[in-house]
């Protein structure tokens, strides 16, 4: 069986991996940004969304659906940022491992530091999947909260 990269040189392979990683990181960044906005806006407009009496009681008296949405958006942010860091770290490690020599083995970027996470073949889908699932679940809970809110103001 032919090697998948048999027609590509090592530098081009690293460039292709970097471009793919950037695309996935950009998508993860979008999830993080939207989740951050979904988390921040209700906090800023608590009185408008929950009413003055609920606002005076504080966030701990927010409806469960809204709190659940906030927790899920926070989870999205944590998994998204972790995914971004780990994916770039993997490309960094692969690149420097390929070009490590005895001359540059002690230079920053090439030297091996015992306390830095070694990714190896870790499947980053373990971070991507929860990021996406918590994002859409957060949207679901936020829509449920909004529907309940609209129903109460029209009654």
mmCIF file of N, CA, C and O in Angstrom, residues 35-121:
data_model
loop_
_atom_site.group_PDB
_atom_site.id
_atom_site.type_symbol
_atom_site.label_atom_id
_atom_site.label_comp_id
_atom_site.label_asym_id
_atom_site.label_seq_id
_atom_site.Cartn_x
_atom_site.Cartn_y
_atom_site.Cartn_z
ATOM 1 N N UNK A 35 -20.229 31.783 21.945
ATOM 2 C CA UNK A 35 -20.555 31.368 23.314
ATOM 3 C C UNK A 35 -20.239 32.472 24.316
ATOM 4 O O UNK A 35 -20.986 32.686 25.270
ATOM 5 N N UNK A 36 -19.145 33.176 24.105
ATOM 6 C CA UNK A 36 -18.788 34.286 24.997
ATOM 7 C C UNK A 36 -19.851 35.376 24.941
ATOM 8 O O UNK A 36 -20.248 35.916 25.983
ATOM 9 N N UNK A 37 -20.307 35.680 23.744
ATOM 10 C CA UNK A 37 -21.364 36.694 23.607
ATOM 11 C C UNK A 37 -22.661 36.209 24.252
ATOM 12 O O UNK A 37 -23.335 36.972 24.953
ATOM 13 N N UNK A 38 -22.990 34.937 24.027
ATOM 14 C CA UNK A 38 -24.213 34.384 24.612
ATOM 15 C C UNK A 38 -24.131 34.354 26.132
ATOM 16 O O UNK A 38 -25.148 34.436 26.820
ATOM 17 N N UNK A 39 -22.944 34.257 26.657
ATOM 18 C CA UNK A 39 -22.743 34.260 28.101
ATOM 19 C C UNK A 39 -22.773 35.687 28.651
ATOM 20 O O UNK A 39 -23.380 35.943 29.694
ATOM 21 N N UNK A 40 -22.160 36.613 27.942
ATOM 22 C CA UNK A 40 -22.014 37.977 28.450
ATOM 23 C C UNK A 40 -23.275 38.818 28.296
ATOM 24 O O UNK A 40 -23.628 39.563 29.213
ATOM 25 N N UNK A 41 -23.947 38.713 27.169
ATOM 26 C CA UNK A 41 -25.090 39.594 26.932
ATOM 27 C C UNK A 41 -26.203 39.432 27.961
ATOM 28 O O UNK A 41 -26.700 40.439 28.476
ATOM 29 N N UNK A 42 -26.609 38.211 28.286
ATOM 30 C CA UNK A 42 -27.646 38.103 29.326
ATOM 31 C C UNK A 42 -27.188 38.645 30.680
ATOM 32 O O UNK A 42 -27.997 39.173 31.440
ATOM 33 N N UNK A 43 -25.910 38.522 30.975
ATOM 34 C CA UNK A 43 -25.412 39.072 32.233
ATOM 35 C C UNK A 43 -25.498 40.600 32.234
ATOM 36 O O UNK A 43 -25.807 41.215 33.249
ATOM 37 N N UNK A 44 -25.238 41.202 31.079
ATOM 38 C CA UNK A 44 -25.297 42.655 30.978
ATOM 39 C C UNK A 44 -26.737 43.176 30.992
ATOM 40 O O UNK A 44 -27.010 44.257 31.475
ATOM 41 N N UNK A 45 -27.642 42.393 30.427
ATOM 42 C CA UNK A 45 -29.026 42.831 30.304
ATOM 43 C C UNK A 45 -29.962 42.010 31.190
ATOM 44 O O UNK A 45 -31.083 41.714 30.823
ATOM 45 N N UNK A 46 -29.506 41.679 32.375
ATOM 46 C CA UNK A 46 -30.292 40.861 33.301
ATOM 47 C C UNK A 46 -31.633 41.504 33.612
ATOM 48 O O UNK A 46 -32.667 40.842 33.592
ATOM 49 N N UNK A 47 -31.623 42.795 33.871
ATOM 50 C CA UNK A 47 -32.870 43.462 34.235
ATOM 51 C C UNK A 47 -33.854 43.429 33.067
ATOM 52 O O UNK A 47 -35.038 43.175 33.255
ATOM 53 N N UNK A 48 -33.377 43.653 31.866
ATOM 54 C CA UNK A 48 -34.265 43.656 30.704
ATOM 55 C C UNK A 48 -34.827 42.261 30.440
ATOM 56 O O UNK A 48 -35.976 42.111 30.035
ATOM 57 N N UNK A 49 -34.029 41.235 30.692
ATOM 58 C CA UNK A 49 -34.469 39.875 30.393
ATOM 59 C C UNK A 49 -35.281 39.259 31.519
ATOM 60 O O UNK A 49 -36.243 38.549 31.272
ATOM 61 N N UNK A 50 -34.863 39.498 32.746
ATOM 62 C CA UNK A 50 -35.497 38.818 33.876
ATOM 63 C C UNK A 50 -36.455 39.708 34.660
ATOM 64 O O UNK A 50 -37.197 39.218 35.501
ATOM 65 N N UNK A 51 -36.388 40.997 34.421
ATOM 66 C CA UNK A 51 -37.234 41.919 35.174
ATOM 67 C C UNK A 51 -36.481 42.510 36.348
ATOM 68 O O UNK A 51 -35.478 41.955 36.805
ATOM 69 N N UNK A 52 -36.986 43.642 36.833
ATOM 70 C CA UNK A 52 -36.302 44.350 37.918
ATOM 71 C C UNK A 52 -36.237 43.544 39.205
ATOM 72 O O UNK A 52 -35.205 43.492 39.858
ATOM 73 N N UNK A 53 -37.316 42.877 39.566
ATOM 74 C CA UNK A 53 -37.316 42.132 40.831
ATOM 75 C C UNK A 53 -36.322 40.974 40.788
ATOM 76 O O UNK A 53 -35.588 40.751 41.750
ATOM 77 N N UNK A 54 -36.268 40.263 39.675
ATOM 78 C CA UNK A 54 -35.304 39.160 39.551
ATOM 79 C C UNK A 54 -33.887 39.697 39.486
ATOM 80 O O UNK A 54 -32.957 39.098 40.033
ATOM 81 N N UNK A 55 -33.710 40.827 38.829
ATOM 82 C CA UNK A 55 -32.389 41.440 38.732
ATOM 83 C C UNK A 55 -31.881 41.865 40.109
ATOM 84 O O UNK A 55 -30.710 41.708 40.418
ATOM 85 N N UNK A 56 -32.801 42.396 40.928
ATOM 86 C CA UNK A 56 -32.416 42.815 42.275
ATOM 87 C C UNK A 56 -32.013 41.632 43.150
ATOM 88 O O UNK A 56 -31.172 41.769 44.038
ATOM 89 N N UNK A 57 -32.587 40.467 42.896
ATOM 90 C CA UNK A 57 -32.243 39.268 43.671
ATOM 91 C C UNK A 57 -30.888 38.696 43.268
ATOM 92 O O UNK A 57 -30.282 37.936 44.005
ATOM 93 N N UNK A 58 -30.432 39.032 42.083
ATOM 94 C CA UNK A 58 -29.134 38.556 41.632
ATOM 95 C C UNK A 58 -29.240 37.374 40.690
ATOM 96 O O UNK A 58 -30.311 36.802 40.474
ATOM 97 N N UNK A 59 -28.115 37.002 40.139
ATOM 98 C CA UNK A 59 -28.052 35.941 39.131
ATOM 99 C C UNK A 59 -28.427 34.582 39.707
ATOM 100 O O UNK A 59 -28.952 33.733 39.005
ATOM 101 N N UNK A 60 -28.209 34.361 40.981
ATOM 102 C CA UNK A 60 -28.491 33.044 41.551
ATOM 103 C C UNK A 60 -29.982 32.711 41.504
ATOM 104 O O UNK A 60 -30.373 31.582 41.723
ATOM 105 N N UNK A 61 -30.819 33.710 41.221
ATOM 106 C CA UNK A 61 -32.262 33.471 41.101
ATOM 107 C C UNK A 61 -32.709 33.415 39.641
ATOM 108 O O UNK A 61 -33.891 33.526 39.354
ATOM 109 N N UNK A 62 -31.757 33.250 38.731
ATOM 110 C CA UNK A 62 -32.082 33.146 37.304
ATOM 111 C C UNK A 62 -32.759 31.792 37.041
ATOM 112 O O UNK A 62 -32.509 30.817 37.760
ATOM 113 N N UNK A 63 -33.606 31.731 36.027
ATOM 114 C CA UNK A 63 -34.270 30.461 35.699
ATOM 115 C C UNK A 63 -33.252 29.363 35.368
ATOM 116 O O UNK A 63 -32.176 29.639 34.823
ATOM 117 N N UNK A 64 -33.613 28.141 35.694
ATOM 118 C CA UNK A 64 -32.714 27.004 35.475
ATOM 119 C C UNK A 64 -32.289 26.832 34.026
ATOM 120 O O UNK A 64 -31.144 26.467 33.747
ATOM 121 N N UNK A 65 -33.201 27.112 33.093
ATOM 122 C CA UNK A 65 -32.848 26.963 31.674
ATOM 123 C C UNK A 65 -31.770 27.958 31.262
ATOM 124 O O UNK A 65 -30.876 27.639 30.484
ATOM 125 N N UNK A 66 -31.824 29.162 31.818
ATOM 126 C CA UNK A 66 -30.815 30.169 31.498
ATOM 127 C C UNK A 66 -29.474 29.812 32.133
ATOM 128 O O UNK A 66 -28.431 29.909 31.481
ATOM 129 N N UNK A 67 -29.509 29.374 33.366
ATOM 130 C CA UNK A 67 -28.273 28.971 34.051
ATOM 131 C C UNK A 67 -27.641 27.777 33.330
ATOM 132 O O UNK A 67 -26.424 27.735 33.113
ATOM 133 N N UNK A 68 -28.466 26.825 32.913
ATOM 134 C CA UNK A 68 -27.955 25.666 32.168
ATOM 135 C C UNK A 68 -27.315 26.112 30.863
ATOM 136 O O UNK A 68 -26.237 25.629 30.495
ATOM 137 N N UNK A 69 -27.959 27.047 30.158
ATOM 138 C CA UNK A 69 -27.376 27.578 28.915
ATOM 139 C C UNK A 69 -26.030 28.230 29.199
ATOM 140 O O UNK A 69 -25.060 28.012 28.461
ATOM 141 N N UNK A 70 -25.943 29.015 30.281
ATOM 142 C CA UNK A 70 -24.678 29.652 30.644
ATOM 143 C C UNK A 70 -23.590 28.618 30.922
ATOM 144 O O UNK A 70 -22.450 28.768 30.488
ATOM 145 N N UNK A 71 -23.935 27.582 31.655
ATOM 146 C CA UNK A 71 -22.955 26.529 31.969
ATOM 147 C C UNK A 71 -22.491 25.846 30.685
ATOM 148 O O UNK A 71 -21.291 25.598 30.498
ATOM 149 N N UNK A 72 -23.425 25.567 29.789
ATOM 150 C CA UNK A 72 -23.064 24.912 28.534
ATOM 151 C C UNK A 72 -22.198 25.816 27.656
ATOM 152 O O UNK A 72 -21.238 25.349 27.030
ATOM 153 N N UNK A 73 -22.499 27.103 27.610
ATOM 154 C CA UNK A 73 -21.660 28.021 26.836
ATOM 155 C C UNK A 73 -20.271 28.142 27.470
ATOM 156 O O UNK A 73 -19.267 28.228 26.764
ATOM 157 N N UNK A 74 -20.211 28.138 28.792
ATOM 158 C CA UNK A 74 -18.907 28.131 29.465
ATOM 159 C C UNK A 74 -18.113 26.878 29.139
ATOM 160 O O UNK A 74 -16.904 26.936 28.909
ATOM 161 N N UNK A 75 -18.804 25.745 29.082
ATOM 162 C CA UNK A 75 -18.164 24.479 28.708
ATOM 163 C C UNK A 75 -17.639 24.554 27.281
ATOM 164 O O UNK A 75 -16.533 24.087 26.991
ATOM 165 N N UNK A 76 -18.416 25.151 26.398
ATOM 166 C CA UNK A 76 -17.976 25.333 25.007
ATOM 167 C C UNK A 76 -16.694 26.147 24.954
ATOM 168 O O UNK A 76 -15.758 25.794 24.218
ATOM 169 N N UNK A 77 -16.637 27.201 25.736
ATOM 170 C CA UNK A 77 -15.444 28.053 25.748
ATOM 171 C C UNK A 77 -14.223 27.274 26.224
ATOM 172 O O UNK A 77 -13.152 27.320 25.608
ATOM 173 N N UNK A 78 -14.373 26.512 27.302
ATOM 174 C CA UNK A 78 -13.246 25.744 27.842
ATOM 175 C C UNK A 78 -12.758 24.709 26.829
ATOM 176 O O UNK A 78 -11.560 24.617 26.539
ATOM 177 N N UNK A 79 -13.675 23.927 26.260
ATOM 178 C CA UNK A 79 -13.267 22.908 25.296
ATOM 179 C C UNK A 79 -12.725 23.539 24.014
ATOM 180 O O UNK A 79 -11.781 23.025 23.415
ATOM 181 N N UNK A 80 -13.294 24.663 23.577
ATOM 182 C CA UNK A 80 -12.818 25.326 22.363
ATOM 183 C C UNK A 80 -11.413 25.864 22.512
ATOM 184 O O UNK A 80 -10.572 25.692 21.629
ATOM 185 N N UNK A 81 -11.151 26.527 23.634
ATOM 186 C CA UNK A 81 -9.801 27.056 23.863
ATOM 187 C C UNK A 81 -8.788 25.929 24.021
ATOM 188 O O UNK A 81 -7.657 26.015 23.523
ATOM 189 N N UNK A 82 -9.188 24.871 24.713
ATOM 190 C CA UNK A 82 -8.291 23.718 24.879
ATOM 191 C C UNK A 82 -7.991 23.087 23.527
ATOM 192 O O UNK A 82 -6.834 22.767 23.220
ATOM 193 N N UNK A 83 -9.027 22.924 22.696
ATOM 194 C CA UNK A 83 -8.826 22.344 21.362
ATOM 195 C C UNK A 83 -7.854 23.202 20.545
ATOM 196 O O UNK A 83 -6.944 22.669 19.911
ATOM 197 N N UNK A 84 -8.041 24.509 20.563
ATOM 198 C CA UNK A 84 -7.169 25.388 19.780
ATOM 199 C C UNK A 84 -5.715 25.245 20.221
ATOM 200 O O UNK A 84 -4.810 25.124 19.391
ATOM 201 N N UNK A 85 -5.493 25.275 21.530
ATOM 202 C CA UNK A 85 -4.117 25.187 22.020
ATOM 203 C C UNK A 85 -3.490 23.840 21.668
ATOM 204 O O UNK A 85 -2.358 23.783 21.196
ATOM 205 N N UNK A 86 -4.243 22.760 21.894
ATOM 206 C CA UNK A 86 -3.689 21.431 21.639
ATOM 207 C C UNK A 86 -3.418 21.188 20.161
ATOM 208 O O UNK A 86 -2.410 20.559 19.803
ATOM 209 N N UNK A 87 -4.285 21.683 19.292
ATOM 210 C CA UNK A 87 -4.078 21.428 17.864
ATOM 211 C C UNK A 87 -2.865 22.183 17.330
ATOM 212 O O UNK A 87 -2.068 21.629 16.572
ATOM 213 N N UNK A 88 -2.702 23.430 17.755
ATOM 214 C CA UNK A 88 -1.511 24.172 17.330
ATOM 215 C C UNK A 88 -0.258 23.569 17.952
ATOM 216 O O UNK A 88 0.789 23.462 17.313
ATOM 217 N N UNK A 89 -0.384 23.131 19.197
ATOM 218 C CA UNK A 89 0.762 22.500 19.872
ATOM 219 C C UNK A 89 1.202 21.245 19.130
ATOM 220 O O UNK A 89 2.393 20.972 18.997
ATOM 221 N N UNK A 90 0.229 20.478 18.620
ATOM 222 C CA UNK A 90 0.561 19.259 17.881
ATOM 223 C C UNK A 90 1.346 19.589 16.610
ATOM 224 O O UNK A 90 2.358 18.957 16.321
ATOM 225 N N UNK A 91 0.895 20.580 15.857
ATOM 226 C CA UNK A 91 1.601 20.960 14.628
ATOM 227 C C UNK A 91 3.004 21.460 14.970
ATOM 228 O O UNK A 91 3.983 21.123 14.297
ATOM 229 N N UNK A 92 3.098 22.247 16.033
ATOM 230 C CA UNK A 92 4.402 22.744 16.497
ATOM 231 C C UNK A 92 5.333 21.572 16.802
ATOM 232 O O UNK A 92 6.480 21.547 16.360
ATOM 233 N N UNK A 93 4.848 20.609 17.577
ATOM 234 C CA UNK A 93 5.667 19.448 17.950
ATOM 235 C C UNK A 93 6.095 18.643 16.731
ATOM 236 O O UNK A 93 7.253 18.234 16.626
ATOM 237 N N UNK A 94 5.161 18.404 15.802
ATOM 238 C CA UNK A 94 5.485 17.619 14.610
ATOM 239 C C UNK A 94 6.533 18.326 13.763
ATOM 240 O O UNK A 94 7.475 17.691 13.271
ATOM 241 N N UNK A 95 6.371 19.618 13.590
ATOM 242 C CA UNK A 95 7.333 20.378 12.792
ATOM 243 C C UNK A 95 8.722 20.334 13.407
ATOM 244 O O UNK A 95 9.708 20.027 12.742
ATOM 245 N N UNK A 96 8.808 20.623 14.696
ATOM 246 C CA UNK A 96 10.114 20.678 15.341
ATOM 247 C C UNK A 96 10.739 19.300 15.515
ATOM 248 O O UNK A 96 11.966 19.168 15.495
ATOM 249 N N UNK A 97 9.926 18.286 15.668
ATOM 250 C CA UNK A 97 10.466 16.919 15.743
ATOM 251 C C UNK A 97 11.098 16.531 14.406
ATOM 252 O O UNK A 97 12.152 15.894 14.373
ATOM 253 N N UNK A 98 10.476 16.939 13.320
ATOM 254 C CA UNK A 98 10.998 16.620 11.988
ATOM 255 C C UNK A 98 12.346 17.289 11.749
ATOM 256 O O UNK A 98 13.233 16.690 11.150
ATOM 257 N N UNK A 99 12.504 18.514 12.216
ATOM 258 C CA UNK A 99 13.713 19.287 11.919
ATOM 259 C C UNK A 99 14.693 19.368 13.081
ATOM 260 O O UNK A 99 15.649 20.131 13.026
ATOM 261 N N UNK A 100 14.497 18.562 14.118
ATOM 262 C CA UNK A 100 15.432 18.542 15.252
ATOM 263 C C UNK A 100 16.732 17.875 14.815
ATOM 264 O O UNK A 100 16.727 16.826 14.188
ATOM 265 N N UNK A 101 17.847 18.489 15.146
ATOM 266 C CA UNK A 101 19.171 17.921 14.876
ATOM 267 C C UNK A 101 19.985 18.005 16.164
ATOM 268 O O UNK A 101 19.559 18.607 17.148
ATOM 269 N N UNK A 102 21.161 17.432 16.139
ATOM 270 C CA UNK A 102 22.023 17.528 17.322
ATOM 271 C C UNK A 102 22.479 18.970 17.542
ATOM 272 O O UNK A 102 22.731 19.373 18.678
ATOM 273 N N UNK A 103 22.565 19.772 16.475
ATOM 274 C CA UNK A 103 22.988 21.170 16.602
ATOM 275 C C UNK A 103 21.918 22.055 17.258
ATOM 276 O O UNK A 103 22.246 22.973 17.994
ATOM 277 N N UNK A 104 20.654 21.804 16.943
ATOM 278 C CA UNK A 104 19.619 22.690 17.470
ATOM 279 C C UNK A 104 18.789 22.054 18.590
ATOM 280 O O UNK A 104 17.838 22.644 19.059
ATOM 281 N N UNK A 105 19.189 20.876 19.034
ATOM 282 C CA UNK A 105 18.395 20.123 20.014
ATOM 283 C C UNK A 105 18.198 20.856 21.335
ATOM 284 O O UNK A 105 17.242 20.580 22.050
ATOM 285 N N UNK A 106 19.066 21.806 21.669
ATOM 286 C CA UNK A 106 18.934 22.536 22.931
ATOM 287 C C UNK A 106 18.376 23.941 22.754
ATOM 288 O O UNK A 106 18.223 24.677 23.726
ATOM 289 N N UNK A 107 18.018 24.285 21.531
ATOM 290 C CA UNK A 107 17.449 25.611 21.269
ATOM 291 C C UNK A 107 15.948 25.599 21.550
ATOM 292 O O UNK A 107 15.292 24.570 21.428
ATOM 293 N N UNK A 108 15.397 26.769 21.923
ATOM 294 C CA UNK A 108 13.951 26.851 22.159
ATOM 295 C C UNK A 108 13.166 26.368 20.935
ATOM 296 O O UNK A 108 13.500 26.675 19.805
ATOM 297 N N UNK A 109 12.130 25.619 21.222
ATOM 298 C CA UNK A 109 11.307 25.067 20.150
ATOM 299 C C UNK A 109 11.723 23.665 19.755
ATOM 300 O O UNK A 109 10.900 22.864 19.330
ATOM 301 N N UNK A 110 13.019 23.377 19.885
ATOM 302 C CA UNK A 110 13.519 22.057 19.506
ATOM 303 C C UNK A 110 13.818 21.184 20.713
ATOM 304 O O UNK A 110 13.710 19.971 20.645
ATOM 305 N N UNK A 111 14.218 21.826 21.803
ATOM 306 C CA UNK A 111 14.559 21.015 22.978
ATOM 307 C C UNK A 111 13.289 20.378 23.551
ATOM 308 O O UNK A 111 12.184 20.896 23.416
ATOM 309 N N UNK A 112 13.468 19.255 24.186
ATOM 310 C CA UNK A 112 12.351 18.541 24.810
ATOM 311 C C UNK A 112 12.272 18.966 26.273
ATOM 312 O O UNK A 112 13.234 18.815 27.015
ATOM 313 N N UNK A 113 11.133 19.470 26.657
ATOM 314 C CA UNK A 113 10.915 19.920 28.025
ATOM 315 C C UNK A 113 9.991 18.918 28.696
ATOM 316 O O UNK A 113 8.895 18.655 28.199
ATOM 317 N N UNK A 114 10.406 18.371 29.802
ATOM 318 C CA UNK A 114 9.684 17.269 30.442
ATOM 319 C C UNK A 114 8.278 17.657 30.883
ATOM 320 O O UNK A 114 7.381 16.846 30.901
ATOM 321 N N UNK A 115 8.047 18.922 31.242
ATOM 322 C CA UNK A 115 6.762 19.308 31.802
ATOM 323 C C UNK A 115 5.749 19.785 30.760
ATOM 324 O O UNK A 115 4.620 20.095 31.097
ATOM 325 N N UNK A 116 6.139 19.829 29.498
ATOM 326 C CA UNK A 116 5.205 20.204 28.427
ATOM 327 C C UNK A 116 4.454 18.959 27.978
ATOM 328 O O UNK A 116 5.036 17.888 27.796
ATOM 329 N N UNK A 117 3.141 19.107 27.789
ATOM 330 C CA UNK A 117 2.285 17.987 27.377
ATOM 331 C C UNK A 117 2.759 17.432 26.049
ATOM 332 O O UNK A 117 3.000 18.170 25.101
ATOM 333 N N UNK A 118 2.874 16.125 25.972
ATOM 334 C CA UNK A 118 3.207 15.433 24.725
ATOM 335 C C UNK A 118 1.917 14.830 24.182
ATOM 336 O O UNK A 118 1.288 13.997 24.817
ATOM 337 N N UNK A 119 1.518 15.282 23.011
ATOM 338 C CA UNK A 119 0.235 14.856 22.464
ATOM 339 C C UNK A 119 0.280 13.494 21.798
ATOM 340 O O UNK A 119 -0.691 12.751 21.856
ATOM 341 N N UNK A 120 1.382 13.189 21.143
ATOM 342 C CA UNK A 120 1.456 11.910 20.444
ATOM 343 C C UNK A 120 0.295 11.757 19.481
ATOM 344 O O UNK A 120 0.045 12.620 18.646
ATOM 345 N N UNK A 121 -0.452 10.697 19.636
ATOM 346 C CA UNK A 121 -1.585 10.431 18.754
ATOM 347 C C UNK A 121 -2.922 10.717 19.439
ATOM 348 O O UNK A 121 -3.931 10.102 19.104
#
